[in-house]
Coordinates of C-alpha atoms in Angstrom, one line a residue:
X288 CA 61.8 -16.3 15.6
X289 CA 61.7 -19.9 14.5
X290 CA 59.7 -22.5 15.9
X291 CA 61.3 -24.0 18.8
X292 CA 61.8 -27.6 17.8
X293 CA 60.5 -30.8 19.0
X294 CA 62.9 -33.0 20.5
X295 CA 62.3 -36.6 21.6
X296 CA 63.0 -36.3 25.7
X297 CA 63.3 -32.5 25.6
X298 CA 60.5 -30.2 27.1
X299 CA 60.8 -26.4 25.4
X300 CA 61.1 -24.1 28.3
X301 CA 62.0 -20.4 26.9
X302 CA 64.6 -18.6 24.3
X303 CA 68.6 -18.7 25.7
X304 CA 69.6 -16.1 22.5
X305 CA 70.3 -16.0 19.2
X306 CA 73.4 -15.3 16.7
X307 CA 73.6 -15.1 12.8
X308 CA 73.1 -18.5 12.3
X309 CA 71.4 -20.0 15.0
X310 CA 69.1 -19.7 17.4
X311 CA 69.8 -21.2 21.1
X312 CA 66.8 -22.7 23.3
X313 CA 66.6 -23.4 27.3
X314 CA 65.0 -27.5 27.3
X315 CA 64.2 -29.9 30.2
X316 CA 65.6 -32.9 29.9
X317 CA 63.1 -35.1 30.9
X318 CA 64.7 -37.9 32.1
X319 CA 67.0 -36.2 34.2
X320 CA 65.4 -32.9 34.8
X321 CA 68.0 -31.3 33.9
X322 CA 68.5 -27.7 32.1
X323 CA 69.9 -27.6 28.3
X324 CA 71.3 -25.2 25.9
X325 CA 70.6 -26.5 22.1
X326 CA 71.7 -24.6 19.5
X327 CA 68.9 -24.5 16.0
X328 CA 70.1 -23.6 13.3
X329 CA 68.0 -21.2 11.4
X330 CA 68.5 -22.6 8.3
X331 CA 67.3 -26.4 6.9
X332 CA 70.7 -27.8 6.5
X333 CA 72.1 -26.5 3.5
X334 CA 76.0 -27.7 3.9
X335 CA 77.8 -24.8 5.0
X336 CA 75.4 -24.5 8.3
X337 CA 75.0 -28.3 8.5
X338 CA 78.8 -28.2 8.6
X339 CA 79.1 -25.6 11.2
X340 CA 77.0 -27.8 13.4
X341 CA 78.5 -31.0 12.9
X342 CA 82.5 -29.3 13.0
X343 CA 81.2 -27.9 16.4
X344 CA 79.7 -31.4 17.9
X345 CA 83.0 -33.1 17.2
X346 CA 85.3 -30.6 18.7
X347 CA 83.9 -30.1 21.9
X348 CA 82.1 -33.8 22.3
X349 CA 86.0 -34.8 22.7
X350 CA 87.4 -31.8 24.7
X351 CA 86.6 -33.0 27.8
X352 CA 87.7 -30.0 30.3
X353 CA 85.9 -27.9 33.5
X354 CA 86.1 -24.4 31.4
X355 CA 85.1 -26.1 28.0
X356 CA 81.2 -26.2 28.3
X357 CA 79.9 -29.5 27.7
X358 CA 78.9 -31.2 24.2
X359 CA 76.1 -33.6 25.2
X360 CA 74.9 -34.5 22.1
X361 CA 74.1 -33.3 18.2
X362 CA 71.6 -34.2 15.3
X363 CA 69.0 -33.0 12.7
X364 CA 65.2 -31.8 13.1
X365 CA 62.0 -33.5 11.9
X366 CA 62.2 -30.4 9.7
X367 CA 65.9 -30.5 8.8
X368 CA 67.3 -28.1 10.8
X369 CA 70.9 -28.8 12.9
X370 CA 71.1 -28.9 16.4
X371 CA 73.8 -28.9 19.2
X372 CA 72.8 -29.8 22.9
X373 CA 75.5 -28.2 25.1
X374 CA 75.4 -28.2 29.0
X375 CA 73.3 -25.4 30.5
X376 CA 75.1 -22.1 31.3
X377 CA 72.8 -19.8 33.3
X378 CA 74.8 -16.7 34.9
X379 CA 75.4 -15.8 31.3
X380 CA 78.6 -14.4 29.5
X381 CA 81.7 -12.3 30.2
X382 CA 80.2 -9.9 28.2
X383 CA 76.5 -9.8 29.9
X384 CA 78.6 -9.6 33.1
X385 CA 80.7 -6.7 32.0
X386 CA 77.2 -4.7 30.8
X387 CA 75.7 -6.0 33.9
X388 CA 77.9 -5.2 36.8
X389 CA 81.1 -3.6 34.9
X390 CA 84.4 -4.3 34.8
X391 CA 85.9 -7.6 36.5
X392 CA 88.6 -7.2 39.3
X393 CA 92.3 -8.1 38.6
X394 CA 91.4 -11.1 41.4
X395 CA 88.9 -12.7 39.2
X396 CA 90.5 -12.1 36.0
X397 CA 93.5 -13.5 36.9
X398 CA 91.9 -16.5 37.7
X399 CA 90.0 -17.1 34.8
X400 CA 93.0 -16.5 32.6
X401 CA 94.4 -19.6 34.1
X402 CA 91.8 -21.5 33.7
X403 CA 90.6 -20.5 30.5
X404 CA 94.5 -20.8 29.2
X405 CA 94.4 -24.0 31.1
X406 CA 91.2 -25.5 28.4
X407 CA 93.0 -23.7 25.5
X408 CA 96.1 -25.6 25.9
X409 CA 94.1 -28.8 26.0
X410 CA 92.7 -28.2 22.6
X411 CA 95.5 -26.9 21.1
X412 CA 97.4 -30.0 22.2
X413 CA 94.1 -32.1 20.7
X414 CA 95.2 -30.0 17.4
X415 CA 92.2 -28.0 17.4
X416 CA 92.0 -24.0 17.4
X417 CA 88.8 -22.2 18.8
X418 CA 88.6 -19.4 16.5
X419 CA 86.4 -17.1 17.7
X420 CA 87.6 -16.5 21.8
X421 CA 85.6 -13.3 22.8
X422 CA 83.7 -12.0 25.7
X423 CA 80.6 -13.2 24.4
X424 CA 81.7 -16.9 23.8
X425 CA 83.2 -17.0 27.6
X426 CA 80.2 -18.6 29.3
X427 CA 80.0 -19.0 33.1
X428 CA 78.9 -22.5 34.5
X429 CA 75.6 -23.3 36.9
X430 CA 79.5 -24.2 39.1
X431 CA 80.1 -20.6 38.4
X432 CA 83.5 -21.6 36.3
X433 CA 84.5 -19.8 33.0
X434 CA 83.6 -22.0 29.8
X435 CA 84.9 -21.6 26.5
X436 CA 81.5 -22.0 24.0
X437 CA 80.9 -22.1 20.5
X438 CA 83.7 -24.0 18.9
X439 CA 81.7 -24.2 15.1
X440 CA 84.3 -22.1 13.7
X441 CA 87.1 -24.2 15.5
X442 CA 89.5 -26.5 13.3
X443 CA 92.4 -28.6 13.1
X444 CA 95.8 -26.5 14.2
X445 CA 97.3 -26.5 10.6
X446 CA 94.2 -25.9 8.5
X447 CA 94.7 -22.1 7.6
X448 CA 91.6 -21.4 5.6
X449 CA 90.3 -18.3 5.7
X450 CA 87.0 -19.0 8.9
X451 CA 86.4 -17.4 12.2
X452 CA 87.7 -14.2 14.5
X453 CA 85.4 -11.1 15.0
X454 CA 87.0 -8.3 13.7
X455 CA 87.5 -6.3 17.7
X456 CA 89.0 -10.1 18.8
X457 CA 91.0 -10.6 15.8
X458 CA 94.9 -10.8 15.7
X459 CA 96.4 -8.5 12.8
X460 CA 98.1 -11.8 11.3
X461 CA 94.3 -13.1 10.4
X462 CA 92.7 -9.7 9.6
X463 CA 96.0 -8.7 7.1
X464 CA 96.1 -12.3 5.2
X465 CA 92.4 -13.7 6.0
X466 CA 93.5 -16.5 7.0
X467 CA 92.1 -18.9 9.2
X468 CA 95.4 -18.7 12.3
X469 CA 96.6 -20.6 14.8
X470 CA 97.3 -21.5 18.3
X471 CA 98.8 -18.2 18.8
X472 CA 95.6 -16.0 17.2
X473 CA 94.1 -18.0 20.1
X474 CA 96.3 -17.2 22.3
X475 CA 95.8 -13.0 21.0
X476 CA 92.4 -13.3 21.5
X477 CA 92.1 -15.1 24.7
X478 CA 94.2 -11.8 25.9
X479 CA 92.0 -9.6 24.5
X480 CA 89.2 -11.1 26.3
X481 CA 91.0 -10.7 29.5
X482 CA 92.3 -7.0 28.7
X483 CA 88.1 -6.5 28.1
X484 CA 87.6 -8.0 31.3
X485 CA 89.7 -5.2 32.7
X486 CA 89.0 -2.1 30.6
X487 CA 85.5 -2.8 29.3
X488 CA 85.9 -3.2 25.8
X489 CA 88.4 -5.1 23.6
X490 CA 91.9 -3.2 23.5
X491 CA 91.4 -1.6 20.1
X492 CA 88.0 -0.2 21.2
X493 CA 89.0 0.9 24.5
X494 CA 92.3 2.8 23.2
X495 CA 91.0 4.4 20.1
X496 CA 87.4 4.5 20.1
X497 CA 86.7 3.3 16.5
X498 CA 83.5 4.4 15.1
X499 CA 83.5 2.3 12.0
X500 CA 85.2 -1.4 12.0
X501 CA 87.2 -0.2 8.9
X502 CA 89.1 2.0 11.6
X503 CA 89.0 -0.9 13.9
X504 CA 90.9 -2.7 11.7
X505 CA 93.3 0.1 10.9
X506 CA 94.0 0.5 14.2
X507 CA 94.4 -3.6 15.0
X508 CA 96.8 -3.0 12.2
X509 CA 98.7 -0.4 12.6
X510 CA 98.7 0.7 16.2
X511 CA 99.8 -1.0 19.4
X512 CA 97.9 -2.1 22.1
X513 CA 98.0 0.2 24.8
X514 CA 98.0 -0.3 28.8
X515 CA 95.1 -0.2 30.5
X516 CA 94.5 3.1 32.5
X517 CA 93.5 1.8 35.9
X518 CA 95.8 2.3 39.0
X519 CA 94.8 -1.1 39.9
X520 CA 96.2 -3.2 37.7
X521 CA 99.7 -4.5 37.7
X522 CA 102.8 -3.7 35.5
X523 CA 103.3 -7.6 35.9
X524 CA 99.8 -8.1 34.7
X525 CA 100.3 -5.2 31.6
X526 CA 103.1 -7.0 30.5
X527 CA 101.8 -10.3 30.3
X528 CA 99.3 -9.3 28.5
X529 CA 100.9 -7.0 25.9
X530 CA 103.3 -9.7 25.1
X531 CA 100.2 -12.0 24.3
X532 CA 98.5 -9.2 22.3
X533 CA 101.9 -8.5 20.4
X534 CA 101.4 -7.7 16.8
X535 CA 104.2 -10.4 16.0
X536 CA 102.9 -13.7 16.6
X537 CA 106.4 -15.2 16.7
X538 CA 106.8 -12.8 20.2
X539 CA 103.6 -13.9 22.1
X540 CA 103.4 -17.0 24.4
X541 CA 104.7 -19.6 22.5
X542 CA 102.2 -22.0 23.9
X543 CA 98.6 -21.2 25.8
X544 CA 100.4 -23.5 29.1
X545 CA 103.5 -20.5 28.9
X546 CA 100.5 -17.8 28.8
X547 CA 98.7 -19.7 32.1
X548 CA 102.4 -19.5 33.9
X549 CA 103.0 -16.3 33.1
X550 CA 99.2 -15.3 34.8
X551 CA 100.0 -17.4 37.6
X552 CA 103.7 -15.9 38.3
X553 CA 101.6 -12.4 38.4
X554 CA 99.0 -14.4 40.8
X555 CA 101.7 -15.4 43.5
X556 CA 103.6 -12.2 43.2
X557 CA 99.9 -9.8 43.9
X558 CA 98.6 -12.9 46.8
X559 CA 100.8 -15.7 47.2
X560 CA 98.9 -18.6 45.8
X561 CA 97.9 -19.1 42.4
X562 CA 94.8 -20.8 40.4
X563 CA 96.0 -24.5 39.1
X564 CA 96.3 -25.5 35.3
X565 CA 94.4 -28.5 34.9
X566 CA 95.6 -30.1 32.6
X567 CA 96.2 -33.9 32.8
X568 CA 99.9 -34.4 32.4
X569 CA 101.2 -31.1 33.1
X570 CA 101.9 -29.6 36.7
X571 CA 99.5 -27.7 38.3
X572 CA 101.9 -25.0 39.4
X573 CA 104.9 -23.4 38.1
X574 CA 108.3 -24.9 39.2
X575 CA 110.1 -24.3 42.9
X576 CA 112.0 -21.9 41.8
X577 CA 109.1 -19.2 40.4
X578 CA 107.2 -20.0 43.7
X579 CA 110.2 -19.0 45.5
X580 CA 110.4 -15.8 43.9
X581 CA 106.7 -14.8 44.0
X582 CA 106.0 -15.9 47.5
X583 CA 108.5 -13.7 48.2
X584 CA 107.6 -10.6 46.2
X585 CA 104.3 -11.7 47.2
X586 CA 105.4 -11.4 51.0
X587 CA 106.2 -7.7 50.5
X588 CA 103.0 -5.0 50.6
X589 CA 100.8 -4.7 48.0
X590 CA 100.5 -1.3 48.3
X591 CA 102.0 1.6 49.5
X592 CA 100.9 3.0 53.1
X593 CA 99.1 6.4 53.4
X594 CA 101.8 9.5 52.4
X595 CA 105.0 9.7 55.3
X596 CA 105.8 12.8 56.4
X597 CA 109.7 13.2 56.8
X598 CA 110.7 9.3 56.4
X599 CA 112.3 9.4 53.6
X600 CA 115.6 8.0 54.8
X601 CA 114.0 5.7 57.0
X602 CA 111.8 4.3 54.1
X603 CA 115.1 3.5 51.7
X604 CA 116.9 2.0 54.4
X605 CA 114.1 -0.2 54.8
X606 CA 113.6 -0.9 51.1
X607 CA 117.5 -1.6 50.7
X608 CA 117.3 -4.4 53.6
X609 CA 114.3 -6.0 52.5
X610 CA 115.8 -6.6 48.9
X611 CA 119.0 -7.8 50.5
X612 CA 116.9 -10.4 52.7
X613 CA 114.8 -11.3 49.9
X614 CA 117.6 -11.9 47.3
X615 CA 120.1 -13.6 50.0
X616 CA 117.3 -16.0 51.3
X617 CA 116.0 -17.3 47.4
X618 CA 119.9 -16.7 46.6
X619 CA 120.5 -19.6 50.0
X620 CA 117.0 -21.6 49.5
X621 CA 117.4 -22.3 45.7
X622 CA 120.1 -21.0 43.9
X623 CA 123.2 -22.0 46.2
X624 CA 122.0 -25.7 47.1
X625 CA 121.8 -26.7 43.7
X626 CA 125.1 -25.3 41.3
X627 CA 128.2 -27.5 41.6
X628 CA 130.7 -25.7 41.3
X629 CA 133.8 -27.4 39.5
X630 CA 137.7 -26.5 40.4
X631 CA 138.3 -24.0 38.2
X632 CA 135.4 -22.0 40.0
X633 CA 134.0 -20.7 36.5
X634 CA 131.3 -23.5 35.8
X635 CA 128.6 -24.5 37.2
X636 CA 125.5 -26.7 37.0
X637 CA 121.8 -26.9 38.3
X638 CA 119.6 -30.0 37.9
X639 CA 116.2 -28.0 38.0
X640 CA 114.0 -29.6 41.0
X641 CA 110.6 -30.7 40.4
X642 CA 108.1 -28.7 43.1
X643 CA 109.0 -31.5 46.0
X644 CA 112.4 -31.0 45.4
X645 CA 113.1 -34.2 43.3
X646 CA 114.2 -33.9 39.6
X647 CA 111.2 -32.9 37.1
X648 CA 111.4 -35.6 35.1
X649 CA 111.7 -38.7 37.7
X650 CA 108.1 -39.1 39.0
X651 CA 107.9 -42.5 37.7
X652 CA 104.2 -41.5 36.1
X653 CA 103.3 -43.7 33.3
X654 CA 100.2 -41.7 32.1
X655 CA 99.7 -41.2 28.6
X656 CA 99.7 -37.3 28.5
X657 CA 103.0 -37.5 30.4
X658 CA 104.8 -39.9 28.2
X659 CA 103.8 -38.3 25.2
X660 CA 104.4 -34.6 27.1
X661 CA 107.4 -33.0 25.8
X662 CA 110.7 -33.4 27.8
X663 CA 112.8 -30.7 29.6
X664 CA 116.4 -30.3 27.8
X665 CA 119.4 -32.7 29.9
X666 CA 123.2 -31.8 30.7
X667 CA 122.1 -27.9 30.5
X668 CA 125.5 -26.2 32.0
X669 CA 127.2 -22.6 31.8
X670 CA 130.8 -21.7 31.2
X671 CA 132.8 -18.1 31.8
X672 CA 134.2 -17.1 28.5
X673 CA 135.4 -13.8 26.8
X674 CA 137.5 -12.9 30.2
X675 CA 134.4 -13.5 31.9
X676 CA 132.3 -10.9 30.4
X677 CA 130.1 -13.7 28.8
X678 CA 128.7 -17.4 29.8
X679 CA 128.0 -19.7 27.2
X680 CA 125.5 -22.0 28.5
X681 CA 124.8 -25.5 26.5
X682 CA 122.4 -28.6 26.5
X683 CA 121.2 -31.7 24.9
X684 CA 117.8 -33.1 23.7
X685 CA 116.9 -36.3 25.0
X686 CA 114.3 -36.9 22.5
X687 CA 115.4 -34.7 19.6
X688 CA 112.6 -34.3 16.6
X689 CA 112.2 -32.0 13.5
X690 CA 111.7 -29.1 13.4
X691 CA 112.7 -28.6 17.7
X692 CA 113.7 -25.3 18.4
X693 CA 114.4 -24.0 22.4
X694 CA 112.4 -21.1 24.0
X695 CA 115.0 -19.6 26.8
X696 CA 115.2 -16.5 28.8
X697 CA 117.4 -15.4 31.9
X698 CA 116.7 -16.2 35.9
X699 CA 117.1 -13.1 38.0
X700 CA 119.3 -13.4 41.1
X701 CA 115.9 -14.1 42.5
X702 CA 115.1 -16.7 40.9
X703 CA 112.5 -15.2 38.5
X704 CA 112.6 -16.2 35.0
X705 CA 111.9 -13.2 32.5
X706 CA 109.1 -14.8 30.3
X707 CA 108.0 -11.7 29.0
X708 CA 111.2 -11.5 27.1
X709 CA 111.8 -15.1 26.1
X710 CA 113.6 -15.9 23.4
X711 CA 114.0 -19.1 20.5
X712 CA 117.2 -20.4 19.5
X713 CA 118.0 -23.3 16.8
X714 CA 120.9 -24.7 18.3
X715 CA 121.0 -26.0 21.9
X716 CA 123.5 -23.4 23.0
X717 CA 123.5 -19.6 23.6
X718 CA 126.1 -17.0 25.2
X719 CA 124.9 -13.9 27.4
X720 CA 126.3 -11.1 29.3
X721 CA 127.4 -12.1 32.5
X722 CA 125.7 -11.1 35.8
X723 CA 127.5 -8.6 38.0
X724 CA 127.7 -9.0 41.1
X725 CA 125.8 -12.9 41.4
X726 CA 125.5 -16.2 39.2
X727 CA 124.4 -15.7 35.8
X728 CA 121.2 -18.0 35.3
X729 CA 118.8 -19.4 32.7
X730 CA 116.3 -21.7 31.8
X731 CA 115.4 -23.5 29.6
X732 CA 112.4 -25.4 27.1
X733 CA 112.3 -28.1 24.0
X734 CA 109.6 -26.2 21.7
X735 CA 108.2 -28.8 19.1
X736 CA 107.6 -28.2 15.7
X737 CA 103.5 -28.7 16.5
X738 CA 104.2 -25.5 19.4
X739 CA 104.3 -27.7 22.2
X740 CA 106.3 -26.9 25.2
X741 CA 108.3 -28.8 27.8
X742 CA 105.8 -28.9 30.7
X743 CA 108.6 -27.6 33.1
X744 CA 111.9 -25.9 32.2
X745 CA 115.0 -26.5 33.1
X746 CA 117.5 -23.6 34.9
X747 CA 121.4 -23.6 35.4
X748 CA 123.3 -20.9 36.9
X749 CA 127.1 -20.0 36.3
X750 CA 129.0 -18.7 39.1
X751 CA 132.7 -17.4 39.5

């Protein structure tokens, strides 16, 4: 091991760990009295380590977010050697925890999903993509919060070079092309670390056992991700994240903020509240309408009672009212108040309410984030067509850019909006199969060219 450095201000106190290029030391600021992390390298600055060093300082110094550990300062030994002083982390990693204690409950992972999605969104909006997310690099806070560490591999959002990813955490896009990813390799391996969080080990490892990370990488490859096999665990919460670990990178989240919805959706359904994405310019919780439906679903039991014994019939009369109140009071709460219906009774129209019930976008907020956010779609209506077999639903873009695209998918009778099956369209229009038996609903987002997403979507039901 290196000789711990000597650091103007900075008392040595012990050894933190140590990685391939760096060692990282526990210091006492003096001043303060206050614990450190700095991260020596172990070389004397030759200019791919100095780099490392420096690329990390600048990334995180100006990510300024709870659950992205703290940059506090950078430079360069008496004896040449890069250092890093990051905020002081001392419950350890994901990964010590998992070793430590096991695996994490769905409880907890759920809520550092949307937390950690909450700081990944954040840089990815900064233009700047981690790299590296792993169990090992998810450090937890003297506040005991989840913070993402280590950004020295992270880079701008377009620069594809070939850097970063551990082969168990990497999507197959970077391990078939070596290239360097993007925002959604992040948002692959950010699932991964939350599927480890449930299972154990990353999904690849826990599925197949590998022995050798040649048949890792075959499997990341060519196999899917499989389910994890505990009874505990939600098919809401499966889905979710399968979608995010989908081998096609044009089918996962399209944004980390889309990912932290979709966890909290799962949140309200499984307990009736949900973690907040903090995020400055972006609302904390999903909109009215996917509260409605998860309080709801959330209202039901979480599990099912002890066996019956001859209450079978009892049981699905009971089931069948309790979807019937469910559907008729979202149907009365949120869908009915807001279409207007015109005279021909085959159109309709539903300004989509922010969460106090006033329109999304007519807050009157002048903060940056929010006027540089990325609008909802305007004017968003459906029309019967094809002898009512079909509704053709259309919208404009009030702020229309290059390269726009619109992410959509279709709004239950509930209320709940299928995100694990969105879908991208060029044009502002698209036609689906009409609903039987209810209003045929959507909503909608404006996905920019730089995979930003309108914070909040927009929905519109048709009804005969």
């Amino acid at each position: 091991m290196p000789v711990p450095p000597r650091l103007r201000g900075y008392r040595y106190v012990g050894v933190i760990g140590k990685g391939s290029t760096a060692y990282v030391f526990r210091y006492r600021q003096e001043a303060t009295e206050r614990d450190v992390a700095i991260k020596v390298g172990t070389t004397h600055l030759d200019s791919k380590a100095g780099a490392r060093f420096k690329t990390e300082a600048v990334f995180m110094a100006k990510l300024q977010h709870p659950n992205i550990l703290t940059v506090h300062g950078a430079g360069v030994t008496d004896d040449g050697r890069p250092y890093t002083i990051f905020e002081y982390a001392p419950n350890g990693s994901v990964k010590d925890i998992i070793a430590k204690q096991g695996v994490y409950s769905v409880e907890k992972t759920l809520d550092y999903g949307v937390q950690l999605a909450s700081a990944l969104y954040l840089a990815h909006r900064s233009n700047t993509v981690h790299r590296d997310l792993k169990t090992s690099n998810i450090l937890i806070t003297a506040q005991g919060l989840p913070a993402i560490a280590d950004f020295g591999i992270a880079t701008n959002i377009y620069d594809h070079r070939s850097t970063g990813y551990s082969p168990p955490w990497a999507p197959p896009e970077v391990i078939a092309s070596h290239g360097g990813g993007d925002d959604r390799s992040d948002i692959y391996s950010l699932a991964a670390t939350l599927y480890a969080m449930l299972a154990g080990k990353s999904p690849f490892e826990y599925a197949y056992d590998p022995h050798t990370i040649d048949e890792l990488v075959d499997c990341i490859l060519h196999k899917p991700a499989p389910p994890i096999n505990r009874a505990d665990v939600p098919q809401s919460l499966q889905r979710v994240l399968l979608k995010a670990l989908d081998p096609d990178p044009a089918h996962r989240y399209f944004t980390a903020l889309e990912f932290a919805r979709a966890l909290q959706e799962v949140q309200i359904q499984l307990y009736g509240h949900a973690t907040p994405v903090n995020v400055q310019g972006i609302e904390p919780y999903p909109t009215r309408a996917a509260m409605a439906t998860a309080g709801a679903q959330g209202a039901l039991p979480a599990a099912p009672e002890a066996k019956p014994r001859n209450r079978k019939p009892l049981i699905i009369t009971a089931i069948v009212v309790a979807v019937l109140v469910v559907f008729g009071v979202v149907f009365a709460q949120f869908i009915l108040p807001n279409i207007d219906h015109s005279g021909d009774a085959r159109t309709a129209t539903v300004v989509n309410p922010g969460m106090n019930g006033s329109p999304g976008n007519d807050d009157g907020d002048d903060d940056d984030d929010a006027m540089t956010s990325v609008p909802a779609p305007i004017e968003l209506s459906g029309k019967y067509v094809n002898n009512n077999t079909e509704v053709k639903f259309t919208w404009s873009n009030p702020d229309p850019q290059d390269g726009d695209r619109y992410a959509w998918s279709l709004v239950s009778n509930s209320g709940d909006g299928d995100q694990a099956n969105a879908k991208l369209v060029d044009e502002p229009t698209v036609t689906v199969p009409a609903t039987d038996g209810g209003p045929t609903c959507i909503k909608v987002s404006i996905l920019r060219q730089d995979r930003q997403l309108s914070s909040d979507a927009v929905t519109a039901c048709a009804a005969k």
